[in-house]
Short mmCIF file of C-alpha atoms in Angstrom, two decimals:
data_model
loop_
_atom_site.label_atom_id
_atom_site.label_comp_id
_atom_site.label_asym_id
_atom_site.label_seq_id
_atom_site.Cartn_x
_atom_site.Cartn_y
_atom_site.Cartn_z
CA UNK A 1 26.52 -58.18 36.12
CA UNK A 2 23.07 -56.58 36.12
CA UNK A 3 21.29 -57.05 39.44
CA UNK A 4 17.61 -58.15 39.35
CA UNK A 5 15.13 -55.58 40.66
CA UNK A 6 14.30 -57.46 43.92
CA UNK A 7 18.00 -57.84 44.71
CA UNK A 8 18.55 -54.14 44.04
CA UNK A 9 15.81 -53.31 46.53
CA UNK A 10 17.27 -55.60 49.18
CA UNK A 11 20.74 -54.13 48.67
CA UNK A 12 19.36 -50.61 48.98
CA UNK A 13 17.49 -51.46 52.16
CA UNK A 14 20.60 -53.05 53.63
CA UNK A 15 22.67 -49.99 52.79
CA UNK A 16 20.12 -47.67 54.37
CA UNK A 17 20.03 -49.82 57.47
CA UNK A 18 23.80 -49.85 57.70
CA UNK A 19 23.95 -46.07 57.30
CA UNK A 20 21.29 -45.58 59.95
CA UNK A 21 23.22 -47.84 62.28
CA UNK A 22 26.35 -45.77 61.78
CA UNK A 23 24.42 -42.60 62.46
CA UNK A 24 23.07 -43.88 65.78
CA UNK A 25 26.20 -45.66 66.99
CA UNK A 26 27.34 -42.50 68.78
CA UNK A 27 24.93 -41.22 71.44
CA UNK A 28 23.58 -37.72 70.92
CA UNK A 29 24.68 -35.15 73.49
CA UNK A 30 21.46 -33.53 74.68
CA UNK A 31 22.71 -31.91 77.89
CA UNK A 32 22.45 -28.13 77.86
CA UNK A 33 23.82 -25.58 80.30
CA UNK A 34 21.52 -24.89 83.24
CA UNK A 35 21.67 -22.67 86.31
CA UNK A 36 23.26 -25.37 88.46
CA UNK A 37 25.97 -26.32 85.97
CA UNK A 38 26.80 -22.67 85.33
CA UNK A 39 27.03 -21.87 89.05
CA UNK A 40 29.30 -24.87 89.65
CA UNK A 41 31.72 -23.90 86.86
CA UNK A 42 34.91 -22.06 87.82
CA UNK A 43 36.79 -19.74 85.44
CA UNK A 44 39.54 -22.37 85.15
CA UNK A 45 37.01 -25.06 84.29
CA UNK A 46 35.41 -22.78 81.70
CA UNK A 47 38.78 -22.30 80.02
CA UNK A 48 39.47 -26.04 80.14
CA UNK A 49 36.15 -26.62 78.43
CA UNK A 50 37.03 -24.23 75.61
CA UNK A 51 40.44 -25.87 75.21
CA UNK A 52 38.94 -29.35 75.07
CA UNK A 53 36.37 -28.24 72.52
CA UNK A 54 39.04 -26.64 70.37
CA UNK A 55 41.07 -29.83 70.42
CA UNK A 56 38.02 -31.73 69.20
CA UNK A 57 37.51 -29.18 66.43
CA UNK A 58 41.14 -29.34 65.30
CA UNK A 59 41.04 -33.15 65.30
CA UNK A 60 37.63 -33.21 63.58
CA UNK A 61 36.20 -35.30 66.43
CA UNK A 62 33.18 -33.16 67.21
CA UNK A 63 30.51 -34.14 69.68
CA UNK A 64 27.26 -35.35 68.14
CA UNK A 65 24.62 -33.05 69.54
CA UNK A 66 20.87 -33.36 69.75
CA UNK A 67 20.25 -29.75 68.79
CA UNK A 68 16.49 -30.19 68.90
CA UNK A 69 16.70 -31.28 72.54
CA UNK A 70 19.12 -28.46 73.36
CA UNK A 71 16.83 -25.97 71.68
CA UNK A 72 13.93 -27.07 73.86
CA UNK A 73 16.07 -27.19 77.01
CA UNK A 74 17.32 -23.63 76.56
CA UNK A 75 14.07 -22.02 75.39
CA UNK A 76 13.15 -20.99 78.92
CA UNK A 77 16.51 -19.46 79.83
CA UNK A 78 20.21 -19.34 79.01
CA UNK A 79 23.19 -20.07 81.25
CA UNK A 80 26.38 -19.82 79.13
CA UNK A 81 29.69 -20.53 80.84
CA UNK A 82 31.75 -18.07 78.77
CA UNK A 83 31.60 -15.01 76.56
CA UNK A 84 33.84 -14.99 73.49
CA UNK A 85 34.80 -11.82 71.63
CA UNK A 86 35.91 -12.85 68.16
CA UNK A 87 36.24 -11.49 64.65
CA UNK A 88 33.48 -11.15 62.07
CA UNK A 89 35.46 -13.52 59.83
CA UNK A 90 33.25 -16.33 58.53
CA UNK A 91 35.80 -18.96 59.56
CA UNK A 92 35.90 -18.10 63.26
CA UNK A 93 32.50 -18.92 64.75
CA UNK A 94 33.03 -19.60 68.46
CA UNK A 95 30.44 -22.36 68.57
CA UNK A 96 32.33 -24.20 65.82
CA UNK A 97 35.99 -23.67 66.74
CA UNK A 98 35.26 -24.53 70.39
CA UNK A 99 32.71 -27.27 69.59
CA UNK A 100 29.93 -25.87 71.75
CA UNK A 101 26.18 -26.25 71.55
CA UNK A 102 23.10 -24.08 71.92
CA UNK A 103 23.24 -21.98 75.08
CA UNK A 104 26.87 -22.79 75.93
CA UNK A 105 28.61 -19.51 75.06
CA UNK A 106 27.85 -15.88 74.34
CA UNK A 107 29.61 -14.83 71.14
CA UNK A 108 30.23 -11.14 70.42
CA UNK A 109 31.56 -10.68 66.89
CA UNK A 110 32.97 -7.63 65.12
CA UNK A 111 35.66 -7.15 62.48
CA UNK A 112 39.08 -7.20 64.13
CA UNK A 113 37.57 -8.32 67.47
CA UNK A 114 37.83 -4.72 68.65
CA UNK A 115 36.39 -3.47 71.92
CA UNK A 116 33.82 -0.66 71.92
CA UNK A 117 31.12 0.44 74.34
CA UNK A 118 28.52 -1.87 72.82
CA UNK A 119 30.77 -4.91 73.14
CA UNK A 120 31.80 -3.89 76.64
CA UNK A 121 28.18 -3.49 77.70
CA UNK A 122 27.39 -6.89 76.23
CA UNK A 123 30.23 -8.44 78.24
CA UNK A 124 28.98 -6.77 81.42
CA UNK A 125 25.55 -8.26 80.81
CA UNK A 126 27.02 -11.69 80.04
CA UNK A 127 29.12 -11.82 83.20
CA UNK A 128 27.38 -9.68 85.82
CA UNK A 129 23.76 -10.33 84.88
CA UNK A 130 23.84 -13.69 83.11
CA UNK A 131 26.60 -15.43 85.07
CA UNK A 132 29.30 -16.25 82.48
CA UNK A 133 32.56 -17.29 84.16
CA UNK A 134 35.11 -16.51 81.46
CA UNK A 135 35.86 -13.78 78.93
CA UNK A 136 37.90 -14.99 75.96
CA UNK A 137 39.17 -12.48 73.40
CA UNK A 138 40.06 -14.48 70.30
CA UNK A 139 41.82 -13.11 67.22
CA UNK A 140 42.93 -15.16 64.26
CA UNK A 141 45.68 -15.58 61.70
CA UNK A 142 45.54 -13.74 58.37
CA UNK A 143 42.95 -11.31 59.73
CA UNK A 144 41.67 -9.01 57.00
CA UNK A 145 40.75 -6.23 59.42
CA UNK A 146 44.19 -6.28 61.00
CA UNK A 147 45.83 -6.31 57.58
CA UNK A 148 43.69 -3.32 56.61
CA UNK A 149 44.85 -1.48 59.73
CA UNK A 150 48.47 -2.34 58.94
CA UNK A 151 47.97 -0.93 55.44
CA UNK A 152 46.09 2.19 56.62
CA UNK A 153 43.02 1.27 54.57
CA UNK A 154 40.18 3.80 54.45
CA UNK A 155 36.66 2.72 53.50
CA UNK A 156 33.49 4.35 54.80
CA UNK A 157 32.63 3.35 58.36
CA UNK A 158 35.40 0.74 58.31
CA UNK A 159 37.95 3.56 58.59
CA UNK A 160 36.93 4.37 62.16
CA UNK A 161 36.87 0.71 63.13
CA UNK A 162 40.40 0.13 61.85
CA UNK A 163 41.61 3.16 63.80
CA UNK A 164 40.88 1.21 66.97
CA UNK A 165 43.50 -1.35 65.93
CA UNK A 166 46.24 1.26 65.39
CA UNK A 167 47.72 1.01 68.92
CA UNK A 168 48.41 -2.67 68.20
CA UNK A 169 49.85 -1.79 64.79
CA UNK A 170 52.20 0.74 66.41
CA UNK A 171 53.46 -1.92 68.83
CA UNK A 172 54.90 -4.10 66.04
CA UNK A 173 57.78 -2.80 63.85
CA UNK A 174 56.66 -2.62 60.19
CA UNK A 175 59.76 -4.22 58.67
CA UNK A 176 60.19 -4.34 54.91
CA UNK A 177 56.55 -5.30 54.30
CA UNK A 178 54.06 -3.72 56.75
CA UNK A 179 51.28 -6.09 55.60
CA UNK A 180 53.24 -9.34 55.53
CA UNK A 181 51.52 -12.38 57.02
CA UNK A 182 54.11 -12.54 59.80
CA UNK A 183 53.50 -8.94 60.83
CA UNK A 184 49.72 -9.18 60.48
CA UNK A 185 49.67 -12.19 62.81
CA UNK A 186 51.93 -10.41 65.31
CA UNK A 187 49.66 -7.36 65.25
CA UNK A 188 46.61 -9.63 65.65
CA UNK A 189 48.13 -10.98 68.87
CA UNK A 190 48.87 -7.45 70.12
CA UNK A 191 45.32 -6.46 69.23
CA UNK A 192 43.97 -9.22 71.48
CA UNK A 193 46.20 -7.99 74.32
CA UNK A 194 44.95 -4.45 73.67
CA UNK A 195 41.33 -5.54 74.07
CA UNK A 196 42.17 -7.42 77.26
CA UNK A 197 43.79 -4.30 78.76
CA UNK A 198 40.83 -2.18 77.73
CA UNK A 199 38.40 -4.56 79.40
CA UNK A 200 40.21 -4.12 82.72
CA UNK A 201 40.68 -0.37 82.31
CA UNK A 202 37.29 0.65 80.94
CA UNK A 203 34.87 -1.54 82.86
CA UNK A 204 34.91 -1.28 86.67
CA UNK A 205 32.24 -3.99 86.73
CA UNK A 206 34.33 -6.54 84.84
CA UNK A 207 37.57 -5.47 86.54
CA UNK A 208 36.05 -6.20 89.95
CA UNK A 209 34.77 -9.61 88.83
CA UNK A 210 38.20 -10.48 87.41
CA UNK A 211 40.09 -9.28 90.51
CA UNK A 212 37.75 -11.27 92.73
CA UNK A 213 38.33 -14.46 90.76
CA UNK A 214 34.68 -14.73 89.79
CA UNK A 215 35.42 -14.26 86.09
CA UNK A 216 38.52 -15.21 84.12
CA UNK A 217 40.06 -13.24 81.25
CA UNK A 218 42.11 -14.92 78.56
CA UNK A 219 43.33 -14.15 75.05
CA UNK A 220 43.78 -16.48 72.13
CA UNK A 221 44.89 -16.58 68.52
CA UNK A 222 43.09 -18.98 66.20
CA UNK A 223 45.20 -20.49 63.43
CA UNK A 224 42.93 -20.80 60.40
CA UNK A 225 44.90 -23.69 58.90
CA UNK A 226 45.36 -25.96 61.91
CA UNK A 227 42.15 -24.86 63.63
CA UNK A 228 43.94 -24.62 66.96
CA UNK A 229 43.68 -21.67 69.33
CA UNK A 230 46.84 -20.69 71.21
CA UNK A 231 45.73 -19.18 74.53
CA UNK A 232 47.63 -16.59 76.56
CA UNK A 233 46.98 -14.24 79.47
#
């Protein structure tokens, strides 16, 4: 049945009102990290916060954030509780997979989540100068950089980057198919462990913070399909 114009307008207005009501039924989270909240956070609490955020991401129950308010609140300074080293892969943004807002985490990203002097210096700034309480090295399943390293790929500047993953490749027997998904994921895990060892060995600054319990160090592997991150030390 064709609806008269006035009735169409009323129906449209009702629908808009209903939609607006749904949008505002959940309060916006405007709270941003500040100096006090960062100082009060322990490494264990920082890890628990990442785990809780990842559970929300995997369940698709994300917090509803007032990003405009967070933007204003953090414009004068930043106080992230963690620094995350993750892959360049477009599916692995730390702010998304851990459901964090503006100013919550530092995120260093490079293909294969490798460790180099630039990343290490960034971590030292994040923890020693800016007060982050946790370093999380996070690899992921089906990593293209790791697969390239397993297959000895050579391509311009990528060649040197993939060479940094070779110690992890050597730690996992190649089997019948050196680039199988199972092996690539196993190498990805070893690659995270490699970066964690290098952090302790190559940075006296971070090693001291970790030994003193001021900063935590954890590894993780993000499953692209489930969204969940399996953490390990």
